Every structure is written in C-alpha cells, then in structure tokens.
Amino acid sequence: NAGVMQNPRHLVRRRGQEARLRCSPMKGHSHVYWYRQLPEEGLKFMVYLQKENIIDESGMPKERFSAEFPKEGPSILRIQQVVRGDSAAYFCASSPGSGGAYNEQFFGPGTRLTVL
Amino acid sequence: SQELEQSPQSLIVQEGKNLTINCTSSKTLYGLYWYKQKYGEGLIFLMMLQKGGEEKSHEKITAKLDEKKQQSSLHITASQPSHAGIYLCGAAGGTSYGKLTFGQGTILTVHP
C-alpha cells in the first residue's frame, strides 16, 4: 500500500512564475491536508480538503495561494506569482476521515520549493 | 489559538541512555500526535493519544497523555543512533478537527 505521494520533490521557480504542487493521498484516504515548513520555523497548517470541498482554509495566505482536491486526480496546491518568501517545504498529509482515530494523518515526503 | 511548547529544544545523549521529551499545551488536548522527522524528509507518524491517562508504546518509544490532557511526554528507552531526528508533537482542533498545530520540535542526537 503506497504512502502519500508528492511531486515534484524539488521545484525551482523564478519570481513571478507559478508553482503547482501535487499530492496523491494514501489509498482509501479521502481527506487531504497541506502544511508549510518555512526555514527556521515550525510546521504550519494551510488547508484541509475533502473531495471537491475545502473544509478549512484558515491557514492559507489571502492572496496567490489556492488549493483543490478534485473528484478525480491528485490534490493541487497552486501558488501564483511566487516570491522569495514562498521558498519552503510543502507537505501534504492524508487521513481516512476526521475525528478520533480516523484523523491519523500520514505525511508525504514534501516538495521543496525554491524561488530564485 | 492553541500553542504547543516542547522541551527540551535539543537533546544530545549517548547510545543506550533513556530520554524524555515533553509537550505542553495552552489548552485541553483533544488529540495529541507524535511524529519524527529526519532532516530534509517528511514526517513519520509515531502515535496518537486521545484519552486522559492514555499510554501507547511502539518498540522502544512510549508516549503518555496526562489526566488533565494538557501535557504529553515521549520516552525512549535504550536510545540508538536510529532514533536521532526531530520529534514533533501536534494537537488537533481549532478551526477544524483536521487542523494540526505543531510544537517547534525537539532535535535529538544520539552518539554511538
């Protein structure tokens, strides 16, 4: 049973370009979470999604960032017009549900975004 | 908002020694998670605790959630170099149950 898959593992973008990060949850998991780990900072929640629904986006920056989890295919975290401050490791996690043991979140290996 | 404080921030031990990492919450914990992260890699799920007084073990790692559900401890018995890494505690809750708030991490070094 494959774990959470993220791609690309490393992404380099120039300022002003767009970054698309992909996450395929574990088989049987319908809940996806995105977290960001900035250099020298802790891991911060960004957004929580179920298929075709955003459940909690309280950690998402107000501009340039968006996330989706379509009915078919992986979850996408999209960053428009990237700036140097967006350079970070972005982690995706998935769980089979929410509440109690169903909320056990398993993390992917992360995508390391570097903005030049 | 909930805040988690981990102590110590870093820990250096000799192989074979026991050690404890603490995680203290500013609010009641409804789900407490322990993860391990190797530098430059993703998080490995260790354990999740929910009930006050709950204790779980996996190999040489034991985690407890105190009765008042505001503190958790992670204990490693007879540490090995493979235990080295960053240990993170995370708490569920806030704007949604799926949102995890993490502590700043404890860096563990184990000298052979």
PDB file of C-alpha atoms in Angstrom:
ATOM      1  CA  ASN A   1       0.000   0.000   0.000  1.00  0.00           C
ATOM      2  CA  ALA A   2       1.774   3.099  -1.234  1.00  0.00           C
ATOM      3  CA  GLY A   3       2.062   6.035   1.111  1.00  0.00           C
ATOM      4  CA  VAL A   4       1.255   9.654   0.388  1.00  0.00           C
ATOM      5  CA  MET A   5       2.887  10.704  -2.870  1.00  0.00           C
ATOM      6  CA  GLN A   6       4.031  14.206  -3.634  1.00  0.00           C
ATOM      7  CA  ASN A   7       5.562  15.597  -6.775  1.00  0.00           C
ATOM      8  CA  PRO A   8       7.739  17.145  -7.703  1.00  0.00           C
ATOM      9  CA  ARG A   9      10.109  16.580  -4.794  1.00  0.00           C
ATOM     10  CA  HIS A  10      12.051  19.706  -5.687  1.00  0.00           C
ATOM     11  CA  LEU A  11      10.796  22.699  -7.623  1.00  0.00           C
ATOM     12  CA  VAL A  12      12.683  25.797  -8.666  1.00  0.00           C
ATOM     13  CA  ARG A  13      10.822  28.851  -9.859  1.00  0.00           C
ATOM     14  CA  ARG A  14      11.760  32.418 -10.656  1.00  0.00           C
ATOM     15  CA  ARG A  15       9.927  35.289  -9.033  1.00  0.00           C
ATOM     16  CA  GLY A  16       6.575  35.876 -10.695  1.00  0.00           C
ATOM     17  CA  GLN A  17       6.149  32.346 -12.017  1.00  0.00           C
ATOM     18  CA  GLU A  18       3.519  29.859 -10.920  1.00  0.00           C
ATOM     19  CA  ALA A  19       4.168  26.781  -8.793  1.00  0.00           C
ATOM     20  CA  ARG A  20       1.940  23.704  -8.837  1.00  0.00           C
ATOM     21  CA  LEU A  21       2.424  21.080  -6.174  1.00  0.00           C
ATOM     22  CA  ARG A  22       0.673  17.718  -6.392  1.00  0.00           C
ATOM     23  CA  CYS A  23      -0.397  15.291  -3.718  1.00  0.00           C
ATOM     24  CA  SER A  24      -1.868  11.820  -4.094  1.00  0.00           C
ATOM     25  CA  PRO A  25      -3.301  10.563  -0.787  1.00  0.00           C
ATOM     26  CA  MET A  26      -2.935   7.050   0.524  1.00  0.00           C
ATOM     27  CA  LYS A  27      -5.357   4.532  -0.912  1.00  0.00           C
ATOM     28  CA  GLY A  28      -8.667   4.741   0.883  1.00  0.00           C
ATOM     29  CA  HIS A  29      -7.994   8.229   2.270  1.00  0.00           C
ATOM     30  CA  SER A  30     -10.446  10.952   1.307  1.00  0.00           C
ATOM     31  CA  HIS A  31      -9.102  13.799   3.457  1.00  0.00           C
ATOM     32  CA  VAL A  32      -6.073  15.844   2.459  1.00  0.00           C
ATOM     33  CA  TYR A  33      -4.124  18.475   4.363  1.00  0.00           C
ATOM     34  CA  TRP A  34      -1.391  20.873   3.287  1.00  0.00           C
ATOM     35  CA  TYR A  35       1.277  22.224   5.626  1.00  0.00           C
ATOM     36  CA  ARG A  36       4.204  24.547   5.089  1.00  0.00           C
ATOM     37  CA  GLN A  37       7.569  24.477   6.820  1.00  0.00           C
ATOM     38  CA  LEU A  38       9.491  27.700   6.386  1.00  0.00           C
ATOM     39  CA  PRO A  39      13.243  27.776   7.064  1.00  0.00           C
ATOM     40  CA  GLU A  40      13.895  28.070  10.793  1.00  0.00           C
ATOM     41  CA  GLU A  41      10.161  27.932  11.522  1.00  0.00           C
ATOM     42  CA  GLY A  42       7.786  25.230  12.573  1.00  0.00           C
ATOM     43  CA  LEU A  43       5.264  23.305  10.564  1.00  0.00           C
ATOM     44  CA  LYS A  44       2.160  25.391   9.870  1.00  0.00           C
ATOM     45  CA  PHE A  45      -1.277  24.251   8.730  1.00  0.00           C
ATOM     46  CA  MET A  46      -2.504  25.721   5.478  1.00  0.00           C
ATOM     47  CA  VAL A  47      -5.656  23.980   4.275  1.00  0.00           C
ATOM     48  CA  TYR A  48      -7.842  20.909   4.786  1.00  0.00           C
ATOM     49  CA  LEU A  49      -9.800  19.428   1.878  1.00  0.00           C
ATOM     50  CA  GLN A  50     -12.119  16.591   1.079  1.00  0.00           C
ATOM     51  CA  LYS A  51     -13.054  15.586  -2.443  1.00  0.00           C
ATOM     52  CA  GLU A  52     -14.353  18.714  -4.197  1.00  0.00           C
ATOM     53  CA  ASN A  53     -14.661  20.606  -0.896  1.00  0.00           C
ATOM     54  CA  ILE A  54     -12.473  22.943   1.115  1.00  0.00           C
ATOM     55  CA  ILE A  55     -13.177  22.238   4.778  1.00  0.00           C
ATOM     56  CA  ASP A  56     -10.755  24.620   6.475  1.00  0.00           C
ATOM     57  CA  GLU A  57      -8.544  27.187   4.761  1.00  0.00           C
ATOM     58  CA  SER A  58      -7.762  29.216   7.848  1.00  0.00           C
ATOM     59  CA  GLY A  59      -4.013  28.875   7.293  1.00  0.00           C
ATOM     60  CA  MET A  60      -3.930  29.873   3.648  1.00  0.00           C
ATOM     61  CA  PRO A  61      -2.449  33.250   2.722  1.00  0.00           C
ATOM     62  CA  LYS A  62      -5.208  35.501   1.412  1.00  0.00           C
ATOM     63  CA  GLU A  63      -3.643  36.083  -1.976  1.00  0.00           C
ATOM     64  CA  ARG A  64      -1.842  34.000  -4.601  1.00  0.00           C
ATOM     65  CA  PHE A  65      -2.461  30.650  -2.900  1.00  0.00           C
ATOM     66  CA  SER A  66      -5.225  28.202  -3.797  1.00  0.00           C
ATOM     67  CA  ALA A  67      -5.884  24.511  -3.283  1.00  0.00           C
ATOM     68  CA  GLU A  68      -8.191  21.943  -4.786  1.00  0.00           C
ATOM     69  CA  PHE A  69      -8.947  18.266  -4.456  1.00  0.00           C
ATOM     70  CA  PRO A  70     -10.994  17.244  -7.496  1.00  0.00           C
ATOM     71  CA  LYS A  71     -13.227  14.222  -7.781  1.00  0.00           C
ATOM     72  CA  GLU A  72     -10.580  12.526  -9.878  1.00  0.00           C
ATOM     73  CA  GLY A  73      -6.842  13.015  -9.590  1.00  0.00           C
ATOM     74  CA  PRO A  74      -4.468  14.443  -7.033  1.00  0.00           C
ATOM     75  CA  SER A  75      -4.847  17.434  -4.782  1.00  0.00           C
ATOM     76  CA  ILE A  76      -3.131  20.540  -6.131  1.00  0.00           C
ATOM     77  CA  LEU A  77      -1.625  23.436  -4.195  1.00  0.00           C
ATOM     78  CA  ARG A  78      -1.142  26.354  -6.539  1.00  0.00           C
ATOM     79  CA  ILE A  79       0.976  29.406  -5.855  1.00  0.00           C
ATOM     80  CA  GLN A  80       0.715  32.243  -8.334  1.00  0.00           C
ATOM     81  CA  GLN A  81       3.362  34.908  -8.883  1.00  0.00           C
ATOM     82  CA  VAL A  82       5.794  33.320  -6.441  1.00  0.00           C
ATOM     83  CA  VAL A  83       8.057  35.483  -4.278  1.00  0.00           C
ATOM     84  CA  ARG A  84      11.251  34.566  -2.439  1.00  0.00           C
ATOM     85  CA  GLY A  85       9.334  34.294   0.833  1.00  0.00           C
ATOM     86  CA  ASP A  86       7.397  31.348  -0.613  1.00  0.00           C
ATOM     87  CA  SER A  87      10.565  29.226  -0.547  1.00  0.00           C
ATOM     88  CA  ALA A  88       9.765  26.425   1.879  1.00  0.00           C
ATOM     89  CA  ALA A  89       8.998  22.746   2.212  1.00  0.00           C
ATOM     90  CA  TYR A  90       5.346  21.988   1.494  1.00  0.00           C
ATOM     91  CA  PHE A  91       3.963  18.826   2.995  1.00  0.00           C
ATOM     92  CA  CYS A  92       0.769  17.013   2.202  1.00  0.00           C
ATOM     93  CA  ALA A  93      -0.911  14.616   4.604  1.00  0.00           C
ATOM     94  CA  SER A  94      -3.941  12.378   4.269  1.00  0.00           C
ATOM     95  CA  SER A  95      -6.340  10.576   6.577  1.00  0.00           C
ATOM     96  CA  PRO A  96      -9.246   8.182   6.097  1.00  0.00           C
ATOM     97  CA  GLY A  97     -11.683  10.577   7.780  1.00  0.00           C
ATOM     98  CA  SER A  98     -11.880  13.069  10.579  1.00  0.00           C
ATOM     99  CA  GLY A  99     -12.484  12.580  14.246  1.00  0.00           C
ATOM    100  CA  GLY A 100     -10.773  10.150  16.569  1.00  0.00           C
ATOM    101  CA  ALA A 101      -8.531   7.534  15.055  1.00  0.00           C
ATOM    102  CA  TYR A 102      -9.805   8.428  11.576  1.00  0.00           C
ATOM    103  CA  ASN A 103      -7.845  11.637  11.895  1.00  0.00           C
ATOM    104  CA  GLU A 104      -4.459   9.923  11.969  1.00  0.00           C
ATOM    105  CA  GLN A 105      -2.608  11.969   9.375  1.00  0.00           C
ATOM    106  CA  PHE A 106       0.136  10.390   7.307  1.00  0.00           C
ATOM    107  CA  PHE A 107       2.584  12.709   5.615  1.00  0.00           C
ATOM    108  CA  GLY A 108       4.205  12.668   2.230  1.00  0.00           C
ATOM    109  CA  PRO A 109       7.921  13.361   1.639  1.00  0.00           C
ATOM    110  CA  GLY A 110       7.262  17.001   0.819  1.00  0.00           C
ATOM    111  CA  THR A 111       8.002  19.350  -2.084  1.00  0.00           C
ATOM    112  CA  ARG A 112      10.875  21.748  -1.575  1.00  0.00           C
ATOM    113  CA  LEU A 113      10.161  24.969  -3.408  1.00  0.00           C
ATOM    114  CA  THR A 114      12.985  27.349  -4.133  1.00  0.00           C
ATOM    115  CA  VAL A 115      12.208  30.764  -5.579  1.00  0.00           C
ATOM    116  CA  LEU A 116      15.105  32.487  -7.290  1.00  0.00           C
TER     117      LEU A 116
ATOM    118  CA  SER B   1      -5.356  29.799  19.415  1.00  0.00           C
ATOM    119  CA  GLN B   2      -3.684  26.702  20.735  1.00  0.00           C
ATOM    120  CA  GLU B   3       0.056  26.726  21.332  1.00  0.00           C
ATOM    121  CA  LEU B   4       2.363  23.796  21.982  1.00  0.00           C
ATOM    122  CA  GLU B   5       5.640  24.121  23.807  1.00  0.00           C
ATOM    123  CA  GLN B   6       8.200  21.342  23.515  1.00  0.00           C
ATOM    124  CA  SER B   7      11.092  20.782  25.868  1.00  0.00           C
ATOM    125  CA  PRO B   8      13.937  20.454  25.589  1.00  0.00           C
ATOM    126  CA  GLN B   9      14.586  22.171  22.256  1.00  0.00           C
ATOM    127  CA  SER B  10      17.533  19.894  21.671  1.00  0.00           C
ATOM    128  CA  LEU B  11      18.948  16.837  23.341  1.00  0.00           C
ATOM    129  CA  ILE B  12      22.263  15.010  22.984  1.00  0.00           C
ATOM    130  CA  VAL B  13      22.546  11.565  24.554  1.00  0.00           C
ATOM    131  CA  GLN B  14      24.887   8.618  24.488  1.00  0.00           C
ATOM    132  CA  GLU B  15      23.630   5.459  22.845  1.00  0.00           C
ATOM    133  CA  GLY B  16      21.848   3.256  25.349  1.00  0.00           C
ATOM    134  CA  LYS B  17      20.565   6.103  27.521  1.00  0.00           C
ATOM    135  CA  ASN B  18      16.887   6.781  28.226  1.00  0.00           C
ATOM    136  CA  LEU B  19      15.369  10.155  27.423  1.00  0.00           C
ATOM    137  CA  THR B  20      12.106  12.067  27.680  1.00  0.00           C
ATOM    138  CA  ILE B  21      10.632  14.824  25.520  1.00  0.00           C
ATOM    139  CA  ASN B  22       7.730  16.894  26.809  1.00  0.00           C
ATOM    140  CA  CYS B  23       4.919  18.683  25.025  1.00  0.00           C
ATOM    141  CA  THR B  24       2.754  21.181  26.922  1.00  0.00           C
ATOM    142  CA  SER B  25      -0.401  22.712  25.527  1.00  0.00           C
ATOM    143  CA  SER B  26      -2.005  26.055  26.349  1.00  0.00           C
ATOM    144  CA  LYS B  27      -5.424  24.389  26.010  1.00  0.00           C
ATOM    145  CA  THR B  28      -7.016  20.992  26.602  1.00  0.00           C
ATOM    146  CA  LEU B  29      -5.786  18.441  24.118  1.00  0.00           C
ATOM    147  CA  TYR B  30      -8.410  16.509  22.152  1.00  0.00           C
ATOM    148  CA  GLY B  31      -5.929  14.575  20.074  1.00  0.00           C
ATOM    149  CA  LEU B  32      -2.175  14.606  20.511  1.00  0.00           C
ATOM    150  CA  TYR B  33       0.142  13.333  17.796  1.00  0.00           C
ATOM    151  CA  TRP B  34       3.812  12.467  17.863  1.00  0.00           C
ATOM    152  CA  TYR B  35       5.862  12.483  14.673  1.00  0.00           C
ATOM    153  CA  LYS B  36       9.517  12.033  13.843  1.00  0.00           C
ATOM    154  CA  GLN B  37      11.227  13.938  11.041  1.00  0.00           C
ATOM    155  CA  LYS B  38      14.631  13.296   9.576  1.00  0.00           C
ATOM    156  CA  TYR B  39      16.330  16.407   8.239  1.00  0.00           C
ATOM    157  CA  GLY B  40      15.103  17.169   4.731  1.00  0.00           C
ATOM    158  CA  GLU B  41      12.453  14.455   4.798  1.00  0.00           C
ATOM    159  CA  GLY B  42       8.784  14.010   5.587  1.00  0.00           C
ATOM    160  CA  LEU B  43       7.154  13.220   8.919  1.00  0.00           C
ATOM    161  CA  ILE B  44       6.829   9.682  10.191  1.00  0.00           C
ATOM    162  CA  PHE B  45       3.716   9.029  12.280  1.00  0.00           C
ATOM    163  CA  LEU B  46       4.584   7.549  15.672  1.00  0.00           C
ATOM    164  CA  MET B  47       1.484   7.637  17.856  1.00  0.00           C
ATOM    165  CA  MET B  48      -1.793   9.390  18.547  1.00  0.00           C
ATOM    166  CA  LEU B  49      -3.276   9.815  22.028  1.00  0.00           C
ATOM    167  CA  GLN B  50      -6.797  10.915  22.840  1.00  0.00           C
ATOM    168  CA  LYS B  51      -7.850   9.940  26.311  1.00  0.00           C
ATOM    169  CA  GLY B  52      -6.543  11.401  29.541  1.00  0.00           C
ATOM    170  CA  GLY B  53      -4.110   8.940  31.104  1.00  0.00           C
ATOM    171  CA  GLU B  54      -3.654   7.072  27.840  1.00  0.00           C
ATOM    172  CA  GLU B  55      -0.311   5.450  27.165  1.00  0.00           C
ATOM    173  CA  LYS B  56       0.917   3.839  23.957  1.00  0.00           C
ATOM    174  CA  SER B  57       4.127   2.067  23.063  1.00  0.00           C
ATOM    175  CA  HIS B  58       5.840   1.159  19.847  1.00  0.00           C
ATOM    176  CA  GLU B  59       9.120  -0.699  20.058  1.00  0.00           C
ATOM    177  CA  LYS B  60      11.236   1.368  22.462  1.00  0.00           C
ATOM    178  CA  ILE B  61       9.107   4.511  22.310  1.00  0.00           C
ATOM    179  CA  THR B  62       6.330   5.217  24.821  1.00  0.00           C
ATOM    180  CA  ALA B  63       4.008   8.209  24.794  1.00  0.00           C
ATOM    181  CA  LYS B  64       1.629   9.313  27.535  1.00  0.00           C
ATOM    182  CA  LEU B  65      -1.124  11.898  27.771  1.00  0.00           C
ATOM    183  CA  ASP B  66      -1.665  13.207  31.280  1.00  0.00           C
ATOM    184  CA  GLU B  67      -5.031  13.021  33.045  1.00  0.00           C
ATOM    185  CA  LYS B  68      -5.744  16.709  32.575  1.00  0.00           C
ATOM    186  CA  LYS B  69      -4.958  16.374  28.864  1.00  0.00           C
ATOM    187  CA  GLN B  70      -2.662  19.353  28.680  1.00  0.00           C
ATOM    188  CA  GLN B  71       0.708  17.626  28.570  1.00  0.00           C
ATOM    189  CA  SER B  72       2.216  14.676  26.810  1.00  0.00           C
ATOM    190  CA  SER B  73       5.592  13.004  27.167  1.00  0.00           C
ATOM    191  CA  LEU B  74       7.561  10.830  24.777  1.00  0.00           C
ATOM    192  CA  HIS B  75      10.021   8.426  26.355  1.00  0.00           C
ATOM    193  CA  ILE B  76      12.703   6.497  24.504  1.00  0.00           C
ATOM    194  CA  THR B  77      14.313   3.561  26.253  1.00  0.00           C
ATOM    195  CA  ALA B  78      17.875   2.475  25.435  1.00  0.00           C
ATOM    196  CA  SER B  79      18.315   5.035  22.662  1.00  0.00           C
ATOM    197  CA  GLN B  80      20.030   4.107  19.399  1.00  0.00           C
ATOM    198  CA  PRO B  81      21.527   6.252  16.618  1.00  0.00           C
ATOM    199  CA  SER B  82      18.457   5.368  14.516  1.00  0.00           C
ATOM    200  CA  HIS B  83      16.337   7.361  16.988  1.00  0.00           C
ATOM    201  CA  ALA B  84      18.093  10.573  16.002  1.00  0.00           C
ATOM    202  CA  GLY B  85      15.949  13.195  14.327  1.00  0.00           C
ATOM    203  CA  ILE B  86      13.419  15.905  15.081  1.00  0.00           C
ATOM    204  CA  TYR B  87      10.442  14.944  17.219  1.00  0.00           C
ATOM    205  CA  LEU B  88       7.273  16.953  16.750  1.00  0.00           C
ATOM    206  CA  CYS B  89       4.108  16.956  18.786  1.00  0.00           C
ATOM    207  CA  GLY B  90       0.892  18.088  17.127  1.00  0.00           C
ATOM    208  CA  ALA B  91      -2.555  18.891  18.515  1.00  0.00           C
ATOM    209  CA  ALA B  92      -5.862  18.521  16.730  1.00  0.00           C
ATOM    210  CA  GLY B  93      -8.539  21.157  16.915  1.00  0.00           C
ATOM    211  CA  GLY B  94      -9.015  24.841  16.386  1.00  0.00           C
ATOM    212  CA  THR B  95     -10.944  25.862  13.330  1.00  0.00           C
ATOM    213  CA  SER B  96     -11.436  22.202  12.392  1.00  0.00           C
ATOM    214  CA  TYR B  97     -10.576  18.827  13.833  1.00  0.00           C
ATOM    215  CA  GLY B  98      -8.346  18.172  10.863  1.00  0.00           C
ATOM    216  CA  LYS B  99      -6.107  21.118  11.598  1.00  0.00           C
ATOM    217  CA  LEU B 100      -2.960  20.133  13.461  1.00  0.00           C
ATOM    218  CA  THR B 101      -0.953  22.721  15.369  1.00  0.00           C
ATOM    219  CA  PHE B 102       2.660  21.679  15.913  1.00  0.00           C
ATOM    220  CA  GLY B 103       5.264  22.394  18.524  1.00  0.00           C
ATOM    221  CA  GLN B 104       8.606  23.785  17.462  1.00  0.00           C
ATOM    222  CA  GLY B 105      10.253  20.360  17.603  1.00  0.00           C
ATOM    223  CA  THR B 106      12.968  18.686  19.671  1.00  0.00           C
ATOM    224  CA  ILE B 107      16.231  17.835  17.939  1.00  0.00           C
ATOM    225  CA  LEU B 108      17.597  14.530  19.214  1.00  0.00           C
ATOM    226  CA  THR B 109      21.205  13.486  18.634  1.00  0.00           C
ATOM    227  CA  VAL B 110      22.365  10.039  19.733  1.00  0.00           C
ATOM    228  CA  HIS B 111      26.091   9.445  19.886  1.00  0.00           C
ATOM    229  CA  PRO B 112      27.255   5.864  19.305  1.00  0.00           C
TER     230      PRO B 112
END
